[in-house]
Tab-separated table of C-alpha atoms in Angstrom:
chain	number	residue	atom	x	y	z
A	922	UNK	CA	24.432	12.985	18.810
A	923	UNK	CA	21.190	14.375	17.073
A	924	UNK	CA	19.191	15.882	19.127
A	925	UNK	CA	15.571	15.209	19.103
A	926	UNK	CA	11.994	16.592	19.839
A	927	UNK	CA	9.092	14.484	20.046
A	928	UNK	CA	5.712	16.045	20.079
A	929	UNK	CA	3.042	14.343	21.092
A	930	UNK	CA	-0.650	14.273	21.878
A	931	UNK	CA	-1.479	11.044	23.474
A	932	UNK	CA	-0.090	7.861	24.986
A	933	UNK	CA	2.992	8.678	23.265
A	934	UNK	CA	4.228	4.793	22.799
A	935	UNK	CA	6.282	6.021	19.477
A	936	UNK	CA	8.116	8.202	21.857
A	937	UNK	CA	8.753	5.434	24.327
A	938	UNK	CA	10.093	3.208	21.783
A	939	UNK	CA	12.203	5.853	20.001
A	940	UNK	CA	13.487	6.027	23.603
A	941	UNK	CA	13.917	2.501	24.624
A	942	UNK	CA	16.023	2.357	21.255
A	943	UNK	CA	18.216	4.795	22.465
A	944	UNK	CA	18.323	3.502	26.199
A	945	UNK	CA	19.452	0.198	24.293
A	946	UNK	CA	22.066	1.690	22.162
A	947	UNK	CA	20.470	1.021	18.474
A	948	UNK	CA	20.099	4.595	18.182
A	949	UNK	CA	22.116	7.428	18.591
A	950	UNK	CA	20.412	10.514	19.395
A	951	UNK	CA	19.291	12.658	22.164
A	952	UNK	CA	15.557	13.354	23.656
A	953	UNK	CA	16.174	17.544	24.160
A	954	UNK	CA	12.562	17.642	24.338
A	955	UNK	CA	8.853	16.442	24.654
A	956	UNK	CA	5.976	18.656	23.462
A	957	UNK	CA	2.453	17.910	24.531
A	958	UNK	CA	-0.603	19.810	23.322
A	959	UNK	CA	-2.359	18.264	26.122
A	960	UNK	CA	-2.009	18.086	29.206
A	961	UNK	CA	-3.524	14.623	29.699
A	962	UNK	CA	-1.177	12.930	27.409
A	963	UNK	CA	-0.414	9.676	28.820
A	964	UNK	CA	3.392	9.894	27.187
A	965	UNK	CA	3.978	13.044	29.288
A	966	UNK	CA	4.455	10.251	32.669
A	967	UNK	CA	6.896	8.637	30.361
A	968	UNK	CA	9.192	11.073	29.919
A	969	UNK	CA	8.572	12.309	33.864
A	970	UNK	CA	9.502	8.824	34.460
A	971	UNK	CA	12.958	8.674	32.280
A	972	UNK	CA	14.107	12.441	33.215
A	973	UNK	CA	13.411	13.627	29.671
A	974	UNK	CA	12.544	17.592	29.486
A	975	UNK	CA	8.872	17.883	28.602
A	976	UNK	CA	6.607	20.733	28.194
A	977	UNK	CA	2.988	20.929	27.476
A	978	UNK	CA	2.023	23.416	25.219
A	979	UNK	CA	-2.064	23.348	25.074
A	980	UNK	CA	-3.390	24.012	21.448
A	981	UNK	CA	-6.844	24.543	22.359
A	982	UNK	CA	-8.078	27.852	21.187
A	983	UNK	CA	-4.872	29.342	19.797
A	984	UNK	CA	-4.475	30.129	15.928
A	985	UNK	CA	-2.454	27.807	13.811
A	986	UNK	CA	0.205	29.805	13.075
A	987	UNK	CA	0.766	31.566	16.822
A	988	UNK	CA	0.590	27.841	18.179
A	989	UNK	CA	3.446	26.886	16.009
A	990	UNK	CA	5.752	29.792	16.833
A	991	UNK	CA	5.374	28.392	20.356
A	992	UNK	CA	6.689	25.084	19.482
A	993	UNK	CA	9.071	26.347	17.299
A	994	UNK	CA	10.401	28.719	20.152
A	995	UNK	CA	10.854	25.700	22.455
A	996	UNK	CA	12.143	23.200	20.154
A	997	UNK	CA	15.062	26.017	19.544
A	998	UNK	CA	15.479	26.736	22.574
A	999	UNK	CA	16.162	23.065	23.256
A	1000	UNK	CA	18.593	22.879	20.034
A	1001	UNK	CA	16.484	20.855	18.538
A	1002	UNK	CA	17.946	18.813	15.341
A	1003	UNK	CA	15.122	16.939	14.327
A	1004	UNK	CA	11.698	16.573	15.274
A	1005	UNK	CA	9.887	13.871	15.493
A	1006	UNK	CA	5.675	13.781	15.439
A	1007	UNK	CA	4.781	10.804	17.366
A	1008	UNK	CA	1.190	10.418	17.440
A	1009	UNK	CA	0.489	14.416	17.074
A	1010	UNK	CA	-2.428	15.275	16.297
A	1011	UNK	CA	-2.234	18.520	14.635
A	1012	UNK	CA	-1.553	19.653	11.531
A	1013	UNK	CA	1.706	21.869	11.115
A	1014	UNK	CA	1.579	25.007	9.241
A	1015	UNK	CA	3.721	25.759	5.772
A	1016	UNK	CA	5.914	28.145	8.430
A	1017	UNK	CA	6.673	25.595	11.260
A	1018	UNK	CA	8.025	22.863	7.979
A	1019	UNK	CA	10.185	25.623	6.573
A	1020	UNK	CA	11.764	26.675	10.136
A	1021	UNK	CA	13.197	22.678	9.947
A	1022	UNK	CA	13.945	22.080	6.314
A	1023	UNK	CA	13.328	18.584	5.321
A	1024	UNK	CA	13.543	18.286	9.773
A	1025	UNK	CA	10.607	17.252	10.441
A	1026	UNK	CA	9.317	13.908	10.750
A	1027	UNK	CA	6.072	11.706	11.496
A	1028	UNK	CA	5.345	7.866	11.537
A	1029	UNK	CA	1.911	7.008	9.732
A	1030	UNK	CA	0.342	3.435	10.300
A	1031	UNK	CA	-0.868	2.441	7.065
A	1032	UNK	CA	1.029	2.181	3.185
A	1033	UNK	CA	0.642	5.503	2.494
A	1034	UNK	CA	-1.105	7.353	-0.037
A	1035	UNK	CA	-3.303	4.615	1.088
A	1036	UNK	CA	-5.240	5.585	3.961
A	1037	UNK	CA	-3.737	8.864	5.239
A	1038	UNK	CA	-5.415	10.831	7.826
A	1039	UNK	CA	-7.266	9.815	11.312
A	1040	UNK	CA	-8.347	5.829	11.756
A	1041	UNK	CA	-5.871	4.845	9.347
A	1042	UNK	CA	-6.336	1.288	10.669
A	1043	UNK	CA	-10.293	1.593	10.500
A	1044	UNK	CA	-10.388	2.515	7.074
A	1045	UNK	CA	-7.639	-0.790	6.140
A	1046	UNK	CA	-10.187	-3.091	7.825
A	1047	UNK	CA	-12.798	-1.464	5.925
A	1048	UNK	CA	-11.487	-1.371	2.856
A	1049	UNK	CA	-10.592	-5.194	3.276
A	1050	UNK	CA	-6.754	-4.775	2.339
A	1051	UNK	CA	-4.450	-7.781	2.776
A	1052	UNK	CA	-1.689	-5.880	3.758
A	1053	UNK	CA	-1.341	-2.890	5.743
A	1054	UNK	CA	1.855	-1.237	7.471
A	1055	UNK	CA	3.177	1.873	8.527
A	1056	UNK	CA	5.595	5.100	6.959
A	1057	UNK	CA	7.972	7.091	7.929
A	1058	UNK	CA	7.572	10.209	5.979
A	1059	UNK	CA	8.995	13.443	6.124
A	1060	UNK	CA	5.947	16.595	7.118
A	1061	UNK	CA	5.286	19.045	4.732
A	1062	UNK	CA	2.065	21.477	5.218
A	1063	UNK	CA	-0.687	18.815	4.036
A	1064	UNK	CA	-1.573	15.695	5.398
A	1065	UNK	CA	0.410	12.581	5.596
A	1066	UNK	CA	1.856	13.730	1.902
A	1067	UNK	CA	5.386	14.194	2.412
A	1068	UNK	CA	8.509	12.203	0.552
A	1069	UNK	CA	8.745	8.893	2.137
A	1070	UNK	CA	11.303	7.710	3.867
A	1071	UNK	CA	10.960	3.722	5.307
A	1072	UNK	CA	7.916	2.096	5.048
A	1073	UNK	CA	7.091	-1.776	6.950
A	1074	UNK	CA	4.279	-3.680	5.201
A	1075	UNK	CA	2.334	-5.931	7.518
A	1076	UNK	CA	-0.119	-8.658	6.450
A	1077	UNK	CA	-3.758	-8.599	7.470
A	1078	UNK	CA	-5.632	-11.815	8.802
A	1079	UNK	CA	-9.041	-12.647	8.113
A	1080	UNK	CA	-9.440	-13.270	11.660
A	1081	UNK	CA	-8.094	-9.779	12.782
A	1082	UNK	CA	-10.404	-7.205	14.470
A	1083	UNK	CA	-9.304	-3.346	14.218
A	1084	UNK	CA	-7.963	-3.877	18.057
A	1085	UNK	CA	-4.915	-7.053	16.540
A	1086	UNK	CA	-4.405	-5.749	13.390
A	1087	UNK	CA	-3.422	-2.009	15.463
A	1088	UNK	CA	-1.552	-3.962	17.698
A	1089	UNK	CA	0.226	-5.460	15.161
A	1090	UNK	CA	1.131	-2.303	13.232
A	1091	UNK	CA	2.324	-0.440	16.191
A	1092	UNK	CA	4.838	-3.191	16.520
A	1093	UNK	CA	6.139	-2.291	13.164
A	1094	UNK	CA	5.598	1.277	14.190
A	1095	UNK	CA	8.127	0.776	17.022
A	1096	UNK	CA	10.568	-1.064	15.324
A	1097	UNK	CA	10.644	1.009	11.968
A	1098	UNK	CA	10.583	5.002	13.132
A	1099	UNK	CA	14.216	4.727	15.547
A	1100	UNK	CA	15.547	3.061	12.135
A	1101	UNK	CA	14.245	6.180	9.883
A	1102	UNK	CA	15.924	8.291	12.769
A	1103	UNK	CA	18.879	6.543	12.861
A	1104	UNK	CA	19.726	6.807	9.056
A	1105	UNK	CA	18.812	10.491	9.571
A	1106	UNK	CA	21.265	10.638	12.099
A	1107	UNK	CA	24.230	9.082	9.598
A	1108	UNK	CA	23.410	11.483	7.289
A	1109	UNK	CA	22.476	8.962	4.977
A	1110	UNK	CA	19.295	10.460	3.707
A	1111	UNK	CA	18.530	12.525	1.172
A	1112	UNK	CA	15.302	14.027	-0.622
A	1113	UNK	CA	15.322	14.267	-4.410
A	1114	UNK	CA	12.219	16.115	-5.434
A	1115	UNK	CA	9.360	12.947	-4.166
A	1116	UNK	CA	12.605	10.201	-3.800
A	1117	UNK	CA	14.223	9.839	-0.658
A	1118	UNK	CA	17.089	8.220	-1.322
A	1119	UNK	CA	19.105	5.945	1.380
A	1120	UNK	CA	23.067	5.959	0.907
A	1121	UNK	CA	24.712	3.011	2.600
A	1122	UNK	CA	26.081	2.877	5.725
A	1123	UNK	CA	29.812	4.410	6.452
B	887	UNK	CA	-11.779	-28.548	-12.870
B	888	UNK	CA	-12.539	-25.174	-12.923
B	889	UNK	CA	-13.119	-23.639	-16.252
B	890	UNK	CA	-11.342	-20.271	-17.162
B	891	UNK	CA	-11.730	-17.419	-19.559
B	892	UNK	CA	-8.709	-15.062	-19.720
B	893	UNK	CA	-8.846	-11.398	-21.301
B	894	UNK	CA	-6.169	-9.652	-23.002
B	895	UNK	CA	-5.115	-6.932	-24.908
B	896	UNK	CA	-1.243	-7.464	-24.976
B	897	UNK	CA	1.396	-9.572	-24.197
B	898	UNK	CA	-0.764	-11.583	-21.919
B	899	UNK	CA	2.368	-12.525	-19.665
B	900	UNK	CA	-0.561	-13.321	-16.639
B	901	UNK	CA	-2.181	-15.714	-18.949
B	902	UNK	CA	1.055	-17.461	-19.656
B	903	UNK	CA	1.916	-17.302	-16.392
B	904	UNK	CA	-1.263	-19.003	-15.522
B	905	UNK	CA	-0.798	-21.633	-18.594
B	906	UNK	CA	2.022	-22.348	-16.648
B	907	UNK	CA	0.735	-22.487	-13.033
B	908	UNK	CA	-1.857	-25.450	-14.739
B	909	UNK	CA	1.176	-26.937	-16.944
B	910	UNK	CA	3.331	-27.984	-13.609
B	911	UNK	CA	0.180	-28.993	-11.977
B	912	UNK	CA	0.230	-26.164	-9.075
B	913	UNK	CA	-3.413	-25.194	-10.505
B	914	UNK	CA	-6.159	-26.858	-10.814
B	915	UNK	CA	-7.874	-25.457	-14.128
B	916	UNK	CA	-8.399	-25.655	-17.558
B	917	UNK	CA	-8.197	-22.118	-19.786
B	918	UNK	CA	-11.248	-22.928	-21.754
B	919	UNK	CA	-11.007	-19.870	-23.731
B	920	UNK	CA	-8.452	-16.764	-24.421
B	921	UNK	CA	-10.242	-13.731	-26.005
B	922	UNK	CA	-8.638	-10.372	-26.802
B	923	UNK	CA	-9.952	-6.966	-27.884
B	924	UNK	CA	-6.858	-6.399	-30.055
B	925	UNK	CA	-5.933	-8.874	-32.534
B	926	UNK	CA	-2.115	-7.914	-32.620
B	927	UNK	CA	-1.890	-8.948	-28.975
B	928	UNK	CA	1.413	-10.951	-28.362
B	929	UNK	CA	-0.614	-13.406	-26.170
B	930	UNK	CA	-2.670	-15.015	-28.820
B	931	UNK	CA	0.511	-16.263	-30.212
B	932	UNK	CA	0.892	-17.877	-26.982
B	933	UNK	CA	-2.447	-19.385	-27.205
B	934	UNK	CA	-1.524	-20.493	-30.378
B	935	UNK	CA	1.536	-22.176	-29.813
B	936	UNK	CA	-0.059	-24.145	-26.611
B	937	UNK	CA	-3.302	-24.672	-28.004
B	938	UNK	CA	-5.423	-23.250	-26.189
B	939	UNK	CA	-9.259	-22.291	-27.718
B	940	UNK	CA	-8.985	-18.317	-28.859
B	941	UNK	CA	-11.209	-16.125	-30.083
B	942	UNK	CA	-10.468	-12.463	-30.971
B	943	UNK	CA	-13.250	-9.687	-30.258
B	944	UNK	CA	-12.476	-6.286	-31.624
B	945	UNK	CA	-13.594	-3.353	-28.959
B	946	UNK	CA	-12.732	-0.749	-31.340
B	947	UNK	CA	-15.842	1.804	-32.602
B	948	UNK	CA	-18.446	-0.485	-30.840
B	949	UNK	CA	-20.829	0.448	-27.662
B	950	UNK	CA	-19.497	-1.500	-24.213
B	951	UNK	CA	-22.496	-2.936	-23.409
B	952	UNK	CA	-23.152	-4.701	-26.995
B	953	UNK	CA	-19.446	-5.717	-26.709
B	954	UNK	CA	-19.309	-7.049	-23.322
B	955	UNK	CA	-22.585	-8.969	-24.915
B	956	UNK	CA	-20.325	-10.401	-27.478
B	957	UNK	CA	-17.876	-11.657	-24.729
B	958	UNK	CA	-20.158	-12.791	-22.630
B	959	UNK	CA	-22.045	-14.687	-25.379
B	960	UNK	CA	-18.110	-16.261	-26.215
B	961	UNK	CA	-17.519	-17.043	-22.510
B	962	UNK	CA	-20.646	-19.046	-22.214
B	963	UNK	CA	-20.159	-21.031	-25.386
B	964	UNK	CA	-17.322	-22.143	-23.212
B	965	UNK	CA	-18.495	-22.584	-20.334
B	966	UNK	CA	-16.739	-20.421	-18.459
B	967	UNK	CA	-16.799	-20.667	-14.427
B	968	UNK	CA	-13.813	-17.804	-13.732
B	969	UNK	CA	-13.268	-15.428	-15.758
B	970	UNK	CA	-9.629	-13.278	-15.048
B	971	UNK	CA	-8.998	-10.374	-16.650
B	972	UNK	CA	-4.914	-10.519	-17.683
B	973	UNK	CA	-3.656	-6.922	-18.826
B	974	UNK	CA	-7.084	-6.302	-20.616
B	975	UNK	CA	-7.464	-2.727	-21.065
B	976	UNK	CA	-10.908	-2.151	-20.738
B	977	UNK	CA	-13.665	-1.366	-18.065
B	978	UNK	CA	-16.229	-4.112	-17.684
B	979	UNK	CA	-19.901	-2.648	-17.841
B	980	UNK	CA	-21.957	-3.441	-14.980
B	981	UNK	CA	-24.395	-5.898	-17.015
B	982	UNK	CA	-21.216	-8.185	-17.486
B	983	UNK	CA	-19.984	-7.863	-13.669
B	984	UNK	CA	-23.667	-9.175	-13.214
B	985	UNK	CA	-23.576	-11.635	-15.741
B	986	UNK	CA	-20.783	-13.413	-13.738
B	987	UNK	CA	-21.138	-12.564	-9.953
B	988	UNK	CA	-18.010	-12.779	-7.892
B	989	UNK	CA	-16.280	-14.681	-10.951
B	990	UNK	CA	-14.444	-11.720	-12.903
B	991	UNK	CA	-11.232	-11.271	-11.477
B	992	UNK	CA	-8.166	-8.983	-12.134
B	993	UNK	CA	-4.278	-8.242	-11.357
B	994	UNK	CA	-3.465	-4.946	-10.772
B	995	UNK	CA	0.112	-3.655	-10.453
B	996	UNK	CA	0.043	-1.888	-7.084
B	997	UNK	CA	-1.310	-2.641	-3.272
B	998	UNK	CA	-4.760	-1.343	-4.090
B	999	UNK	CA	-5.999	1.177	-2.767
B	1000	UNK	CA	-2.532	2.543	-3.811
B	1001	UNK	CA	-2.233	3.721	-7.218
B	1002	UNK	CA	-5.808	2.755	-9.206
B	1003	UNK	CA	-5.537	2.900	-12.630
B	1004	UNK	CA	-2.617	2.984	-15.776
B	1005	UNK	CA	0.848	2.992	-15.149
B	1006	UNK	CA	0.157	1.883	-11.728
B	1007	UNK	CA	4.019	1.261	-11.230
B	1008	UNK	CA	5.292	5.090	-12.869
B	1009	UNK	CA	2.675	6.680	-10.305
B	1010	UNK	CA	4.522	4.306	-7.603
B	1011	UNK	CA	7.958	5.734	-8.436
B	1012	UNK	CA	6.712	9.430	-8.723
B	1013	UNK	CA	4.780	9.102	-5.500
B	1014	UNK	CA	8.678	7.478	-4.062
B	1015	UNK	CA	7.179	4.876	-2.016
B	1016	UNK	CA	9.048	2.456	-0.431
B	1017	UNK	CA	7.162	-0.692	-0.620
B	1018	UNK	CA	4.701	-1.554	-4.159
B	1019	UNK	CA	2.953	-5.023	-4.864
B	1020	UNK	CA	-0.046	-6.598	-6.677
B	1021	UNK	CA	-3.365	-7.434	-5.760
B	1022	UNK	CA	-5.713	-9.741	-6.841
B	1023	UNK	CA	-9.215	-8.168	-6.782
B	1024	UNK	CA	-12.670	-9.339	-7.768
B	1025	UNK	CA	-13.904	-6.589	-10.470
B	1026	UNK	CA	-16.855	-4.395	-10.094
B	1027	UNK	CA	-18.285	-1.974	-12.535
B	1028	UNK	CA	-15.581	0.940	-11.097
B	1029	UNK	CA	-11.554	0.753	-11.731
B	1030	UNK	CA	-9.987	-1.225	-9.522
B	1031	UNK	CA	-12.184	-0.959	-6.366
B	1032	UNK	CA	-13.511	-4.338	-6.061
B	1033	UNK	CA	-12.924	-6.593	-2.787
B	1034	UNK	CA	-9.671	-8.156	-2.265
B	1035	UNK	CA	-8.457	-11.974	-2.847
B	1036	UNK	CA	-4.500	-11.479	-2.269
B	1037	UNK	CA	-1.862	-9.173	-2.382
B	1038	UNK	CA	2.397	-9.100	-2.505
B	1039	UNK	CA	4.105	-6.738	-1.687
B	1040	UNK	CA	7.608	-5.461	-3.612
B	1041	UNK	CA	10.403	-3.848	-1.754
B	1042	UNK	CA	10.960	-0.904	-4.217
B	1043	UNK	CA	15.130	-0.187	-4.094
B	1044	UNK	CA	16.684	3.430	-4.555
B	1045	UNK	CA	18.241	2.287	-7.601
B	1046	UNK	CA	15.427	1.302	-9.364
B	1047	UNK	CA	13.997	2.324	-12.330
B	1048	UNK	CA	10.988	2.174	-13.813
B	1049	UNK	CA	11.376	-0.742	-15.609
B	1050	UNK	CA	13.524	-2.478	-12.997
B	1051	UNK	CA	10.470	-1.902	-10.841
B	1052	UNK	CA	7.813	-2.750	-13.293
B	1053	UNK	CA	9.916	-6.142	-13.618
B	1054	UNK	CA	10.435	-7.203	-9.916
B	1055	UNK	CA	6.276	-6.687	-9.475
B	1056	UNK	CA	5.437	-8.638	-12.225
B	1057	UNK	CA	7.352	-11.707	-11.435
B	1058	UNK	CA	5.349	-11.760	-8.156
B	1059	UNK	CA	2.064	-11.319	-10.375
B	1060	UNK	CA	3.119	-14.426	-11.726
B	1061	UNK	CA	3.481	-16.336	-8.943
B	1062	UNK	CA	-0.020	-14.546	-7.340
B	1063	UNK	CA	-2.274	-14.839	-9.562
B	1064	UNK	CA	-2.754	-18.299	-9.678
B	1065	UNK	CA	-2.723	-18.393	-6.140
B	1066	UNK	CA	-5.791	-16.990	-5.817
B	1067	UNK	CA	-7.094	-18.610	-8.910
B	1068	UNK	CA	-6.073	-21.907	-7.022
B	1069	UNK	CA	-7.930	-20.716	-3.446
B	1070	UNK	CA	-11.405	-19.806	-5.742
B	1071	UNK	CA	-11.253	-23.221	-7.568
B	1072	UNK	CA	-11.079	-24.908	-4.152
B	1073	UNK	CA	-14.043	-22.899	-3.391
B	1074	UNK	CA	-12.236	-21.267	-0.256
B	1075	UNK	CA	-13.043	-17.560	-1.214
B	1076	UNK	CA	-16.029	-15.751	0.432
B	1077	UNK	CA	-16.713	-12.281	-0.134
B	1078	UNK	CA	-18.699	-10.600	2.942
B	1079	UNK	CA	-18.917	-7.032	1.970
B	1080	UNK	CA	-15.707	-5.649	0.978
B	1081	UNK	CA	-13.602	-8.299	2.897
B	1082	UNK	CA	-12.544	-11.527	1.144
B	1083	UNK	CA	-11.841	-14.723	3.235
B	1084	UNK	CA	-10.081	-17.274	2.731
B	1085	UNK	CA	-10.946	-20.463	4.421
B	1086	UNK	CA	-7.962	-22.918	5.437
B	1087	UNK	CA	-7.379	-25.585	2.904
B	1088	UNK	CA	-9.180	-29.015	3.136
């Protein structure tokens, strides 16, 4: 079974669905670890609750590159397969994406290259697109760039605020990142220079 | 019934699509006029062959605003209510967006904001995304920024190529754009800043 860790900054509800998949069965991996940069993330009570090692790791004031050889140090030392960003909100340096090669993971919420970076959801309303959704996407050093590897479109309603529209993505969100994990964990997915190609299931 | 101008420059497959969409009786509108910039564009045959008033209006070697003049001047001989742009390769000035307010539409080959510009659907399967579309936009005086009417989206397949791509999105540019042609001719299409809304049909 792959073994996972999820870093997180916040609520963490990526986390608790990748988990809930796995509790259910539709995916086979392993939690080895959460990472927290704060203390106050919500998702850290989550994985307290479920028995799931966590760590915080508080980012606050430490250089870029120290930070990550912290996280780096625990995710190995937790035999970490592949990690999985789940509402993170840092950006990783060039050194932490080559110490997992193609390892490294994050779920956006929006069609990326459209609308990368913070308020993704904000900046769909804004722009007054009829459909958003959300990307799973491996991490290289810049932002919300790397090869893609699911994405979910979902429509927008002229009736939707920011608050339904989020909601609705983060349904998506929840139902699309244990599938990008699961093919990962078939070894059905492969990165050919921008492509990520899907082979079909064994 | 609403009265359209289309705009080519090539094979004008939108404009037959919409000749169509009229044909079977899913739209309500008449194509009061076809003009192209280039008079070896495949769609005047089209035109031609249906009947359908057309007028050709060389671009080369003259100054945009005289020739949007000239197309102006040949849309209101024919009393053109919509006017929808159909593969025409050329940026509108902003006298002619003015000239017809919230009545110049376009089809664009991607889920705009995604991909602006040519060859829309290469820069779609060098970026690798996972899911493409169309969108139906009113036109400003800038490349494919104006508000929103409709958008499909396109599940893009690891097999494709560029043309097998290029193919599956325009067959749903066929079967959008006169959907939103058909909302704006039952006057259900308000624009309120950059958000289009659609009211429910009467």
């Amino acid at each position: 079974m792959i073994r996972l860790g999820v870093l997180i900054s916040g609520r963490g509800s990526n986390f608790e669905a990748i988990s809930n998949a796995i509790n259910v069965g539709k995916l086979d991996a392993e939690i080895a670890v959460v990472i927290s940069n704060r203390a106050s993330a919500a998702g850290l009570e989550i994985a307290r609750d479920r028995g799931i090692p966590m760590r915080v790791i508080p980012s606050q004031g430490i250089d870029r590159e120290k930070y990550d050889g912290l996280v780096i140090e625990e995710l190995r030392t937790h035999e970490v397969e592949l990690v999985c960003l789940a509402g993170f909100m840092r950006l990783l340096s060039a050194s932490f994406v080559q110490a997992f090669p193609n390892r490294v993971i994050n779920i956006h919420p929006s069609l990326l290259p459209a609308f990368p970076g913070l308020d993704a959801q904000k900046q769909a309303v804004e722009y007054g697109v009829k459909i958003a959704g959300c990307t799973v996407h491996f991490v290289d050093e810049f932002l919300d760039s790397g090869p893609i590897i699911l994405q979910t479109a979902v429509p927008v309603l002229d009736k939707d605020t920011l608050e339904s529209l989020s909601a609705r993505i983060l349904l998506q969100e929840h139902m699309t990142y244990w599938r990008a994990i699961q093919m990962i964990a078939e070894e059905r997915v492969s990165v050919e220079g921008r492509r990520v190609v899907i082979s079909d299931a064994a």
